Amino acid sequence: MSYQPNDSYRARQTAPLTQSLPRRTMREVTHGPSLPGAAVPVPQAQQASELAQRYELLDRLGVPTAASEDFDELARDMATQAGFLYGFVNLFLEEQTFVGLHQPPADSGYVIVGRTMSRDHGWCPEVMARKKALPLHDVHASPRFSGNPVVDAVGIRSYFGAPLIHDSGTVLGTVCVIDPEKRPLSEARRLRDIVINAGVRVMDHIARAPVR
């Protein structure tokens, strides 16, 4: 897939575009994704085991798997610090589930996203696989990460994400920020540190008390 950058996502629309982020097709469910930027597919048995561990840990910690005002606030703080339009606290369940979400107002003219996305789309699967931060100041700078349904769905040019890793070693999900504008390479380290610190704040919040 290819995306030609333009200013269409900066233009105001007569009505807000509300959509869920991309989901897998039946071919992808059966044969796996064929995206240039996708992480190496994980065997289904391993996925099922990791998902069960995730649910067990979230239940034991008292963390709900629905949208949370606390996580929304953390996503907003992270996006504001980074100067990005969108921020996410993302649990990897049957789908990527955005328990924390910050995005532009409905009347802003920007794409308004839903609370879930396929486990195979976006760049968070790569963060889950590598278990460390992924800084993409310009997703088109590398063919590995430029071919992605999210690029076409939302017009994303920059992505910074970090994993949510419990002390037990279980990876619960990610935090990330995305934006239609690319960022200077000189800003990459600062933005990476913002999402890493946001991930620490999310895990500290989980450890302190159950989410409202």
PDB file of N, CA and C in Angstrom, residues 63-132:
ATOM      1  N   VAL A  63      -7.591  -4.488  36.970  1.00  0.00           N
ATOM      2  CA  VAL A  63      -7.587  -3.518  35.865  1.00  0.00           C
ATOM      3  C   VAL A  63      -8.704  -3.875  34.891  1.00  0.00           C
ATOM      4  N   PRO A  64      -9.702  -3.017  34.736  1.00  0.00           N
ATOM      5  CA  PRO A  64     -10.768  -3.297  33.764  1.00  0.00           C
ATOM      6  C   PRO A  64     -10.232  -3.180  32.344  1.00  0.00           C
ATOM      7  N   THR A  65     -10.881  -3.874  31.426  1.00  0.00           N
ATOM      8  CA  THR A  65     -10.444  -3.861  30.030  1.00  0.00           C
ATOM      9  C   THR A  65     -11.339  -2.961  29.180  1.00  0.00           C
ATOM     10  N   ALA A  66     -12.048  -2.050  29.824  1.00  0.00           N
ATOM     11  CA  ALA A  66     -12.881  -1.071  29.124  1.00  0.00           C
ATOM     12  C   ALA A  66     -12.231   0.307  29.242  1.00  0.00           C
ATOM     13  N   ALA A  67     -12.778   1.268  28.513  1.00  0.00           N
ATOM     14  CA  ALA A  67     -12.260   2.628  28.539  1.00  0.00           C
ATOM     15  C   ALA A  67     -12.260   3.183  29.961  1.00  0.00           C
ATOM     16  N   SER A  68     -11.230   3.928  30.299  1.00  0.00           N
ATOM     17  CA  SER A  68     -11.050   4.453  31.647  1.00  0.00           C
ATOM     18  C   SER A  68     -10.710   5.933  31.599  1.00  0.00           C
ATOM     19  N   GLU A  69     -11.335   6.727  32.453  1.00  0.00           N
ATOM     20  CA  GLU A  69     -11.013   8.150  32.526  1.00  0.00           C
ATOM     21  C   GLU A  69      -9.564   8.368  32.946  1.00  0.00           C
ATOM     22  N   ASP A  70      -9.085   7.515  33.844  1.00  0.00           N
ATOM     23  CA  ASP A  70      -7.697   7.649  34.292  1.00  0.00           C
ATOM     24  C   ASP A  70      -6.728   7.429  33.139  1.00  0.00           C
ATOM     25  N   PHE A  71      -6.971   6.402  32.363  1.00  0.00           N
ATOM     26  CA  PHE A  71      -6.091   6.120  31.229  1.00  0.00           C
ATOM     27  C   PHE A  71      -6.260   7.164  30.126  1.00  0.00           C
ATOM     28  N   ASP A  72      -7.489   7.664  29.937  1.00  0.00           N
ATOM     29  CA  ASP A  72      -7.696   8.748  28.978  1.00  0.00           C
ATOM     30  C   ASP A  72      -6.845   9.962  29.358  1.00  0.00           C
ATOM     31  N   GLU A  73      -6.792  10.263  30.649  1.00  0.00           N
ATOM     32  CA  GLU A  73      -6.003  11.407  31.113  1.00  0.00           C
ATOM     33  C   GLU A  73      -4.517  11.182  30.874  1.00  0.00           C
ATOM     34  N   LEU A  74      -4.050   9.948  31.118  1.00  0.00           N
ATOM     35  CA  LEU A  74      -2.649   9.631  30.876  1.00  0.00           C
ATOM     36  C   LEU A  74      -2.313   9.740  29.387  1.00  0.00           C
ATOM     37  N   ALA A  75      -3.239   9.278  28.535  1.00  0.00           N
ATOM     38  CA  ALA A  75      -3.034   9.390  27.086  1.00  0.00           C
ATOM     39  C   ALA A  75      -2.988  10.852  26.656  1.00  0.00           C
ATOM     40  N   ARG A  76      -3.860  11.668  27.254  1.00  0.00           N
ATOM     41  CA  ARG A  76      -3.892  13.094  26.931  1.00  0.00           C
ATOM     42  C   ARG A  76      -2.607  13.783  27.368  1.00  0.00           C
ATOM     43  N   ASP A  77      -2.117  13.478  28.560  1.00  0.00           N
ATOM     44  CA  ASP A  77      -0.884  14.093  29.045  1.00  0.00           C
ATOM     45  C   ASP A  77       0.294  13.723  28.141  1.00  0.00           C
ATOM     46  N   MET A  78       0.358  12.456  27.747  1.00  0.00           N
ATOM     47  CA  MET A  78       1.440  11.998  26.881  1.00  0.00           C
ATOM     48  C   MET A  78       1.402  12.713  25.535  1.00  0.00           C
ATOM     49  N   ALA A  79       0.214  12.781  24.915  1.00  0.00           N
ATOM     50  CA  ALA A  79       0.081  13.443  23.615  1.00  0.00           C
ATOM     51  C   ALA A  79       0.398  14.933  23.718  1.00  0.00           C
ATOM     52  N   THR A  80      -0.024  15.563  24.807  1.00  0.00           N
ATOM     53  CA  THR A  80       0.225  16.991  24.991  1.00  0.00           C
ATOM     54  C   THR A  80       1.719  17.271  25.139  1.00  0.00           C
ATOM     55  N   GLN A  81       2.400  16.452  25.933  1.00  0.00           N
ATOM     56  CA  GLN A  81       3.844  16.622  26.102  1.00  0.00           C
ATOM     57  C   GLN A  81       4.580  16.465  24.775  1.00  0.00           C
ATOM     58  N   ALA A  82       4.128  15.506  23.969  1.00  0.00           N
ATOM     59  CA  ALA A  82       4.786  15.237  22.697  1.00  0.00           C
ATOM     60  C   ALA A  82       4.368  16.221  21.611  1.00  0.00           C
ATOM     61  N   GLY A  83       3.217  16.882  21.792  1.00  0.00           N
ATOM     62  CA  GLY A  83       2.689  17.748  20.756  1.00  0.00           C
ATOM     63  C   GLY A  83       2.073  16.971  19.613  1.00  0.00           C
ATOM     64  N   PHE A  84       1.486  15.798  19.916  1.00  0.00           N
ATOM     65  CA  PHE A  84       0.860  14.934  18.923  1.00  0.00           C
ATOM     66  C   PHE A  84      -0.662  15.031  19.040  1.00  0.00           C
ATOM     67  N   LEU A  85      -1.359  14.765  17.938  1.00  0.00           N
ATOM     68  CA  LEU A  85      -2.815  14.833  17.941  1.00  0.00           C
ATOM     69  C   LEU A  85      -3.462  13.658  18.663  1.00  0.00           C
ATOM     70  N   TYR A  86      -2.833  12.477  18.597  1.00  0.00           N
ATOM     71  CA  TYR A  86      -3.457  11.259  19.123  1.00  0.00           C
ATOM     72  C   TYR A  86      -2.539  10.597  20.144  1.00  0.00           C
ATOM     73  N   GLY A  87      -3.131  10.100  21.236  1.00  0.00           N
ATOM     74  CA  GLY A  87      -2.399   9.336  22.230  1.00  0.00           C
ATOM     75  C   GLY A  87      -3.217   8.130  22.668  1.00  0.00           C
ATOM     76  N   PHE A  88      -2.539   7.010  22.948  1.00  0.00           N
ATOM     77  CA  PHE A  88      -3.235   5.754  23.251  1.00  0.00           C
ATOM     78  C   PHE A  88      -2.576   5.025  24.418  1.00  0.00           C
ATOM     79  N   VAL A  89      -3.414   4.456  25.292  1.00  0.00           N
ATOM     80  CA  VAL A  89      -3.006   3.403  26.221  1.00  0.00           C
ATOM     81  C   VAL A  89      -3.703   2.155  25.709  1.00  0.00           C
ATOM     82  N   ASN A  90      -2.928   1.188  25.272  1.00  0.00           N
ATOM     83  CA  ASN A  90      -3.408   0.112  24.415  1.00  0.00           C
ATOM     84  C   ASN A  90      -3.160  -1.251  25.057  1.00  0.00           C
ATOM     85  N   LEU A  91      -4.227  -1.968  25.412  1.00  0.00           N
ATOM     86  CA  LEU A  91      -4.103  -3.343  25.897  1.00  0.00           C
ATOM     87  C   LEU A  91      -4.284  -4.308  24.734  1.00  0.00           C
ATOM     88  N   PHE A  92      -3.396  -5.307  24.645  1.00  0.00           N
ATOM     89  CA  PHE A  92      -3.484  -6.302  23.575  1.00  0.00           C
ATOM     90  C   PHE A  92      -4.358  -7.459  24.043  1.00  0.00           C
ATOM     91  N   LEU A  93      -5.623  -7.413  23.652  1.00  0.00           N
ATOM     92  CA  LEU A  93      -6.582  -8.457  24.000  1.00  0.00           C
ATOM     93  C   LEU A  93      -6.950  -9.188  22.707  1.00  0.00           C
ATOM     94  N   GLU A  94      -8.212  -9.585  22.526  1.00  0.00           N
ATOM     95  CA  GLU A  94      -8.578 -10.168  21.234  1.00  0.00           C
ATOM     96  C   GLU A  94      -8.315  -9.175  20.105  1.00  0.00           C
ATOM     97  N   GLU A  95      -8.473  -7.893  20.449  1.00  0.00           N
ATOM     98  CA  GLU A  95      -8.089  -6.805  19.567  1.00  0.00           C
ATOM     99  C   GLU A  95      -7.220  -5.843  20.369  1.00  0.00           C
ATOM    100  N   GLN A  96      -6.548  -4.949  19.663  1.00  0.00           N
ATOM    101  CA  GLN A  96      -5.925  -3.844  20.367  1.00  0.00           C
ATOM    102  C   GLN A  96      -7.050  -2.982  20.930  1.00  0.00           C
ATOM    103  N   THR A  97      -7.015  -2.768  22.237  1.00  0.00           N
ATOM    104  CA  THR A  97      -8.110  -2.096  22.936  1.00  0.00           C
ATOM    105  C   THR A  97      -7.584  -0.834  23.599  1.00  0.00           C
ATOM    106  N   PHE A  98      -8.093   0.307  23.147  1.00  0.00           N
ATOM    107  CA  PHE A  98      -7.587   1.596  23.614  1.00  0.00           C
ATOM    108  C   PHE A  98      -8.340   2.020  24.875  1.00  0.00           C
ATOM    109  N   VAL A  99      -7.878   1.509  26.016  1.00  0.00           N
ATOM    110  CA  VAL A  99      -8.505   1.862  27.294  1.00  0.00           C
ATOM    111  C   VAL A  99      -8.227   3.314  27.645  1.00  0.00           C
ATOM    112  N   GLY A 100      -7.168   3.870  27.081  1.00  0.00           N
ATOM    113  CA  GLY A 100      -6.885   5.293  27.174  1.00  0.00           C
ATOM    114  C   GLY A 100      -6.771   5.863  25.776  1.00  0.00           C
ATOM    115  N   LEU A 101      -7.474   6.970  25.523  1.00  0.00           N
ATOM    116  CA  LEU A 101      -7.493   7.538  24.173  1.00  0.00           C
ATOM    117  C   LEU A 101      -7.595   9.056  24.241  1.00  0.00           C
ATOM    118  N   HIS A 102      -6.716   9.714  23.510  1.00  0.00           N
ATOM    119  CA  HIS A 102      -6.821  11.161  23.294  1.00  0.00           C
ATOM    120  C   HIS A 102      -6.772  11.409  21.802  1.00  0.00           C
ATOM    121  N   GLN A 103      -7.687  12.241  21.308  1.00  0.00           N
ATOM    122  CA  GLN A 103      -7.723  12.570  19.900  1.00  0.00           C
ATOM    123  C   GLN A 103      -8.365  13.939  19.719  1.00  0.00           C
ATOM    124  N   PRO A 104      -8.309  14.499  18.509  1.00  0.00           N
ATOM    125  CA  PRO A 104      -8.892  15.829  18.292  1.00  0.00           C
ATOM    126  C   PRO A 104     -10.401  15.829  18.545  1.00  0.00           C
ATOM    127  N   PRO A 105     -10.986  16.984  18.817  1.00  0.00           N
ATOM    128  CA  PRO A 105     -12.442  17.076  18.996  1.00  0.00           C
ATOM    129  C   PRO A 105     -13.182  16.622  17.739  1.00  0.00           C
ATOM    130  N   ALA A 106     -14.420  16.213  17.930  1.00  0.00           N
ATOM    131  CA  ALA A 106     -15.219  15.674  16.822  1.00  0.00           C
ATOM    132  C   ALA A 106     -15.426  16.684  15.705  1.00  0.00           C
ATOM    133  N   ASP A 107     -15.411  17.973  16.040  1.00  0.00           N
ATOM    134  CA  ASP A 107     -15.653  19.003  15.025  1.00  0.00           C
ATOM    135  C   ASP A 107     -14.357  19.619  14.495  1.00  0.00           C
ATOM    136  N   SER A 108     -13.220  18.946  14.721  1.00  0.00           N
ATOM    137  CA  SER A 108     -11.927  19.511  14.331  1.00  0.00           C
ATOM    138  C   SER A 108     -11.610  19.325  12.861  1.00  0.00           C
ATOM    139  N   GLY A 109     -12.276  18.370  12.204  1.00  0.00           N
ATOM    140  CA  GLY A 109     -11.952  18.058  10.820  1.00  0.00           C
ATOM    141  C   GLY A 109     -10.951  16.937  10.668  1.00  0.00           C
ATOM    142  N   TYR A 110     -10.365  16.472  11.781  1.00  0.00           N
ATOM    143  CA  TYR A 110      -9.444  15.344  11.726  1.00  0.00           C
ATOM    144  C   TYR A 110     -10.225  14.031  11.844  1.00  0.00           C
ATOM    145  N   VAL A 111      -9.570  12.935  11.457  1.00  0.00           N
ATOM    146  CA  VAL A 111     -10.187  11.619  11.571  1.00  0.00           C
ATOM    147  C   VAL A 111     -10.414  11.285  13.045  1.00  0.00           C
ATOM    148  N   ILE A 112     -11.622  10.828  13.362  1.00  0.00           N
ATOM    149  CA  ILE A 112     -11.968  10.396  14.718  1.00  0.00           C
ATOM    150  C   ILE A 112     -11.976   8.877  14.735  1.00  0.00           C
ATOM    151  N   VAL A 113     -11.177   8.286  15.613  1.00  0.00           N
ATOM    152  CA  VAL A 113     -11.005   6.835  15.622  1.00  0.00           C
ATOM    153  C   VAL A 113     -11.826   6.195  16.729  1.00  0.00           C
ATOM    154  N   GLY A 114     -12.034   4.886  16.601  1.00  0.00           N
ATOM    155  CA  GLY A 114     -12.730   4.115  17.618  1.00  0.00           C
ATOM    156  C   GLY A 114     -11.778   3.592  18.679  1.00  0.00           C
ATOM    157  N   ARG A 115     -12.286   2.702  19.514  1.00  0.00           N
ATOM    158  CA  ARG A 115     -11.512   2.221  20.662  1.00  0.00           C
ATOM    159  C   ARG A 115     -10.815   0.891  20.404  1.00  0.00           C
ATOM    160  N   THR A 116     -10.958   0.301  19.220  1.00  0.00           N
ATOM    161  CA  THR A 116     -10.321  -0.986  18.952  1.00  0.00           C
ATOM    162  C   THR A 116      -9.691  -0.995  17.563  1.00  0.00           C
ATOM    163  N   MET A 117      -8.751  -1.931  17.370  1.00  0.00           N
ATOM    164  CA  MET A 117      -8.107  -2.129  16.079  1.00  0.00           C
ATOM    165  C   MET A 117      -7.593  -3.558  16.031  1.00  0.00           C
ATOM    166  N   SER A 118      -7.483  -4.113  14.848  1.00  0.00           N
ATOM    167  CA  SER A 118      -6.935  -5.457  14.682  1.00  0.00           C
ATOM    168  C   SER A 118      -5.571  -5.578  15.363  1.00  0.00           C
ATOM    169  N   ARG A 119      -5.287  -6.756  15.884  1.00  0.00           N
ATOM    170  CA  ARG A 119      -4.007  -7.002  16.545  1.00  0.00           C
ATOM    171  C   ARG A 119      -2.827  -6.907  15.583  1.00  0.00           C
ATOM    172  N   ASP A 120      -3.080  -7.012  14.275  1.00  0.00           N
ATOM    173  CA  ASP A 120      -1.996  -7.060  13.296  1.00  0.00           C
ATOM    174  C   ASP A 120      -1.656  -5.715  12.680  1.00  0.00           C
ATOM    175  N   HIS A 121      -2.463  -4.694  12.913  1.00  0.00           N
ATOM    176  CA  HIS A 121      -2.275  -3.429  12.223  1.00  0.00           C
ATOM    177  C   HIS A 121      -1.604  -2.388  13.118  1.00  0.00           C
ATOM    178  N   GLY A 122      -1.095  -1.347  12.473  1.00  0.00           N
ATOM    179  CA  GLY A 122      -0.372  -0.334  13.210  1.00  0.00           C
ATOM    180  C   GLY A 122       1.045  -0.800  13.515  1.00  0.00           C
ATOM    181  N   TRP A 123       1.723  -0.068  14.377  1.00  0.00           N
ATOM    182  CA  TRP A 123       3.117  -0.368  14.716  1.00  0.00           C
ATOM    183  C   TRP A 123       3.256  -0.917  16.131  1.00  0.00           C
ATOM    184  N   CYS A 124       2.174  -0.942  16.899  1.00  0.00           N
ATOM    185  CA  CYS A 124       2.249  -1.496  18.254  1.00  0.00           C
ATOM    186  C   CYS A 124       2.581  -2.992  18.277  1.00  0.00           C
ATOM    187  N   PRO A 125       2.135  -3.809  17.293  1.00  0.00           N
ATOM    188  CA  PRO A 125       2.581  -5.211  17.292  1.00  0.00           C
ATOM    189  C   PRO A 125       4.102  -5.348  17.248  1.00  0.00           C
ATOM    190  N   GLU A 126       4.767  -4.440  16.563  1.00  0.00           N
ATOM    191  CA  GLU A 126       6.232  -4.461  16.523  1.00  0.00           C
ATOM    192  C   GLU A 126       6.802  -4.149  17.904  1.00  0.00           C
ATOM    193  N   VAL A 127       6.189  -3.198  18.622  1.00  0.00           N
ATOM    194  CA  VAL A 127       6.633  -2.864  19.974  1.00  0.00           C
ATOM    195  C   VAL A 127       6.443  -4.070  20.896  1.00  0.00           C
ATOM    196  N   MET A 128       5.307  -4.760  20.760  1.00  0.00           N
ATOM    197  CA  MET A 128       5.051  -5.952  21.571  1.00  0.00           C
ATOM    198  C   MET A 128       6.101  -7.022  21.309  1.00  0.00           C
ATOM    199  N   ALA A 129       6.460  -7.211  20.043  1.00  0.00           N
ATOM    200  CA  ALA A 129       7.403  -8.267  19.678  1.00  0.00           C
ATOM    201  C   ALA A 129       8.819  -7.958  20.164  1.00  0.00           C
ATOM    202  N   ARG A 130       9.224  -6.698  20.045  1.00  0.00           N
ATOM    203  CA  ARG A 130      10.597  -6.336  20.403  1.00  0.00           C
ATOM    204  C   ARG A 130      10.748  -5.991  21.875  1.00  0.00           C
ATOM    205  N   LYS A 131       9.619  -5.688  22.550  1.00  0.00           N
ATOM    206  CA  LYS A 131       9.610  -5.368  23.973  1.00  0.00           C
ATOM    207  C   LYS A 131      10.478  -4.159  24.306  1.00  0.00           C
ATOM    208  N   LYS A 132      10.508  -3.210  23.400  1.00  0.00           N
ATOM    209  CA  LYS A 132      11.195  -1.950  23.657  1.00  0.00           C
ATOM    210  C   LYS A 132      10.597  -0.882  22.753  1.00  0.00           C
TER     211      LYS A 132
END
